[in-house]
């Protein structure tokens, strides 16, 4: 099974950025730990971060036919980007939306997501553990689909 982890704008600053909210782990540390988990479970995981909406759209297009599922923390684009929503729906790759912080406990503009209603599920508020939980949820969902609902 081949998976893709996408991180959007400002997530490259993890570790330095508002640590009270986002924690002390860097994105590289989070990505490395998740790749190890994935590999231990026989999964291939690619990671991509960009501060540019179009680059994220392009990476989603490239994943078409290559990737079985996507984990996405689109950062602020979660709340604004119809283009990323359309790319995900256009490629029809199943995805899980995730966030480090609990977006529903923050400013009202973070309560809206352009991705959530078509996601397999949404994980929000568990810090770096959100990435582990999202991986677990995505893989369980995909394995169940392959086994025709018997997994
Ligand atoms: C975030 C939440 C977003 O509202 C914010 O813009 C981010 C990070 C999170 O992981 O908690 O950049 O996606």
CSV table of C-alpha atoms and ligand atoms in Angstrom, one decimal:
chain,number,residue,atom,x,y,z
A,1,UNK,CA,0.0,0.0,0.0
A,2,UNK,CA,1.3,3.4,-1.0
A,3,UNK,CA,0.4,6.5,1.0
A,4,UNK,CA,1.1,10.2,0.8
A,5,UNK,CA,1.4,12.7,3.7
A,6,UNK,CA,0.7,16.3,2.7
A,7,UNK,CA,1.5,19.3,4.9
A,8,UNK,CA,0.4,22.8,3.9
A,9,UNK,CA,1.7,26.3,4.7
A,10,UNK,CA,3.7,27.2,7.8
A,11,UNK,CA,3.9,23.5,9.0
A,12,UNK,CA,7.6,23.7,8.0
A,13,UNK,CA,8.0,25.9,11.0
A,14,UNK,CA,6.8,23.3,13.5
A,15,UNK,CA,9.0,23.2,16.6
A,16,UNK,CA,9.5,27.0,16.5
A,17,UNK,CA,6.0,28.1,15.6
A,18,UNK,CA,3.6,28.8,18.6
A,19,UNK,CA,4.9,25.8,20.5
A,20,UNK,CA,2.2,26.2,23.1
A,21,UNK,CA,-0.3,25.3,20.4
A,22,UNK,CA,1.6,23.1,18.1
A,23,UNK,CA,4.2,21.4,20.3
A,24,UNK,CA,8.0,21.1,20.1
A,25,UNK,CA,8.5,18.5,17.4
A,26,UNK,CA,9.7,19.5,14.0
A,27,UNK,CA,7.9,18.4,10.9
A,28,UNK,CA,11.0,16.4,9.9
A,29,UNK,CA,10.8,14.5,13.2
A,30,UNK,CA,7.0,13.9,12.7
A,31,UNK,CA,7.6,12.7,9.2
A,32,UNK,CA,10.5,10.4,10.1
A,33,UNK,CA,8.5,8.8,13.0
A,34,UNK,CA,5.5,8.3,10.7
A,35,UNK,CA,7.6,6.7,7.9
A,36,UNK,CA,9.1,4.3,10.5
A,37,UNK,CA,5.6,3.3,11.7
A,38,UNK,CA,4.4,2.9,8.1
A,39,UNK,CA,7.5,0.8,7.1
A,40,UNK,CA,7.0,-1.4,10.1
A,41,UNK,CA,3.5,-2.1,8.8
A,42,UNK,CA,4.8,-2.8,5.3
A,43,UNK,CA,3.5,0.5,3.9
A,44,UNK,CA,5.3,3.0,1.7
A,45,UNK,CA,4.8,6.6,2.8
A,46,UNK,CA,5.9,9.7,0.8
A,47,UNK,CA,6.0,13.1,2.5
A,48,UNK,CA,5.5,16.5,0.9
A,49,UNK,CA,5.2,20.0,2.4
A,50,UNK,CA,4.6,23.2,0.6
A,51,UNK,CA,3.6,26.8,1.5
A,52,UNK,CA,2.1,27.1,-2.0
A,53,UNK,CA,-1.5,26.1,-2.8
A,54,UNK,CA,-0.6,25.3,-6.5
A,55,UNK,CA,2.3,23.0,-5.5
A,56,UNK,CA,-0.1,21.1,-3.2
A,57,UNK,CA,-2.6,20.8,-6.0
A,58,UNK,CA,0.2,19.6,-8.4
A,59,UNK,CA,1.4,17.0,-5.9
A,60,UNK,CA,-2.2,15.6,-5.5
A,61,UNK,CA,-2.4,15.3,-9.3
A,62,UNK,CA,0.9,13.4,-9.4
A,63,UNK,CA,-0.5,11.0,-6.9
A,64,UNK,CA,-3.3,9.9,-9.2
A,65,UNK,CA,-2.9,6.2,-10.0
A,66,UNK,CA,0.2,6.0,-7.8
A,67,UNK,CA,-1.1,6.4,-4.3
A,68,UNK,CA,-3.9,4.5,-2.4
A,69,UNK,CA,-4.6,7.1,0.2
A,70,UNK,CA,-3.7,10.6,1.4
A,71,UNK,CA,-3.1,12.1,4.9
A,72,UNK,CA,-3.5,15.9,4.7
A,73,UNK,CA,-2.9,18.7,7.1
A,74,UNK,CA,-3.6,21.5,4.8
A,75,UNK,CA,-2.9,24.1,7.5
A,76,UNK,CA,-4.8,27.4,6.8
A,77,UNK,CA,-5.7,26.2,3.3
A,78,UNK,CA,-8.1,23.8,5.0
A,79,UNK,CA,-10.3,26.8,5.7
A,80,UNK,CA,-10.0,28.6,2.3
A,81,UNK,CA,-9.0,26.3,-0.5
A,82,UNK,CA,-11.6,25.1,-3.0
A,83,UNK,CA,-8.6,24.3,-5.3
A,84,UNK,CA,-7.2,21.7,-2.9
A,85,UNK,CA,-10.7,20.2,-2.3
A,86,UNK,CA,-11.2,20.0,-6.1
A,87,UNK,CA,-7.8,18.3,-6.6
A,88,UNK,CA,-8.7,15.7,-3.9
A,89,UNK,CA,-12.1,15.0,-5.3
A,90,UNK,CA,-10.8,15.1,-8.9
A,91,UNK,CA,-8.3,12.4,-8.3
A,92,UNK,CA,-10.8,10.5,-6.2
A,93,UNK,CA,-8.0,9.4,-3.8
A,94,UNK,CA,-9.4,8.6,-0.3
A,95,UNK,CA,-8.1,11.0,2.3
A,96,UNK,CA,-8.0,11.7,6.0
A,97,UNK,CA,-7.9,15.4,7.2
A,98,UNK,CA,-5.8,16.0,10.2
A,99,UNK,CA,-4.8,18.9,12.5
A,100,UNK,CA,-2.4,19.2,15.5
A,101,UNK,CA,-4.6,21.7,17.3
A,102,UNK,CA,-8.3,21.3,17.9
A,103,UNK,CA,-9.6,23.7,15.2
A,104,UNK,CA,-13.1,23.7,16.7
A,105,UNK,CA,-11.8,25.1,20.0
A,106,UNK,CA,-10.1,28.0,18.2
A,107,UNK,CA,-11.3,31.0,16.2
A,108,UNK,CA,-14.6,30.6,14.3
A,109,UNK,CA,-12.9,30.9,10.9
A,110,UNK,CA,-11.0,27.7,11.7
A,111,UNK,CA,-14.3,25.8,12.3
A,112,UNK,CA,-15.0,25.6,8.6
A,113,UNK,CA,-13.2,23.1,6.4
A,114,UNK,CA,-13.4,22.7,2.7
A,115,UNK,CA,-12.1,19.2,2.9
A,116,UNK,CA,-13.9,17.6,5.9
A,117,UNK,CA,-17.2,16.6,4.3
A,118,UNK,CA,-15.6,14.4,1.7
A,119,UNK,CA,-12.8,13.0,3.9
A,120,UNK,CA,-12.9,9.4,5.3
A,121,UNK,CA,-12.6,11.1,8.6
A,122,UNK,CA,-11.0,14.1,10.5
A,123,UNK,CA,-8.5,13.9,13.3
A,124,UNK,CA,-8.0,17.2,15.2
A,125,UNK,CA,-6.4,18.2,18.5
A,126,UNK,CA,-4.0,15.4,19.4
A,127,UNK,CA,-0.8,17.2,18.6
A,128,UNK,CA,1.7,15.1,16.7
A,129,UNK,CA,-0.3,12.0,17.7
A,130,UNK,CA,-2.9,13.3,15.2
A,131,UNK,CA,-0.6,12.0,12.5
A,132,UNK,CA,-0.4,8.5,14.0
A,133,UNK,CA,-4.2,8.3,14.5
A,134,UNK,CA,-4.8,9.5,11.0
A,135,UNK,CA,-2.5,6.9,9.6
A,136,UNK,CA,-4.2,4.2,11.6
A,137,UNK,CA,-7.6,5.3,10.4
A,138,UNK,CA,-6.6,5.6,6.8
A,139,UNK,CA,-5.0,2.2,6.7
A,140,UNK,CA,-7.8,0.4,8.5
A,141,UNK,CA,-10.3,2.0,6.0
A,142,UNK,CA,-8.2,1.0,3.0
A,143,UNK,CA,-7.7,-2.5,4.2
A,144,UNK,CA,-11.4,-2.9,4.9
A,145,UNK,CA,-12.2,-1.6,1.4
A,146,UNK,CA,-9.8,-4.1,-0.2
A,147,UNK,CA,-11.3,-7.0,1.8
A,148,UNK,CA,-14.8,-5.9,0.8
A,149,UNK,CA,-15.8,-4.8,4.3
A,150,UNK,CA,-14.6,-7.9,6.1
A,151,UNK,CA,-11.4,-6.4,7.6
B,1,LIG,C1,-3.5,23.5,11.7
B,1,LIG,C2,-4.8,24.3,12.1
B,1,LIG,C3,-5.0,25.4,11.1
B,1,LIG,O1,-6.1,26.2,11.4
B,1,LIG,C4,-3.8,26.3,11.0
B,1,LIG,O2,-3.9,27.3,10.0
B,1,LIG,C5,-2.5,25.6,10.8
B,1,LIG,C6,-2.3,24.3,11.5
B,1,LIG,C7,-3.2,22.4,12.8
B,1,LIG,O3,-2.5,21.5,12.4
B,1,LIG,O4,-3.7,22.6,13.9
B,1,LIG,O5,-1.6,26.0,10.1
B,1,LIG,O6,-3.8,22.8,10.5
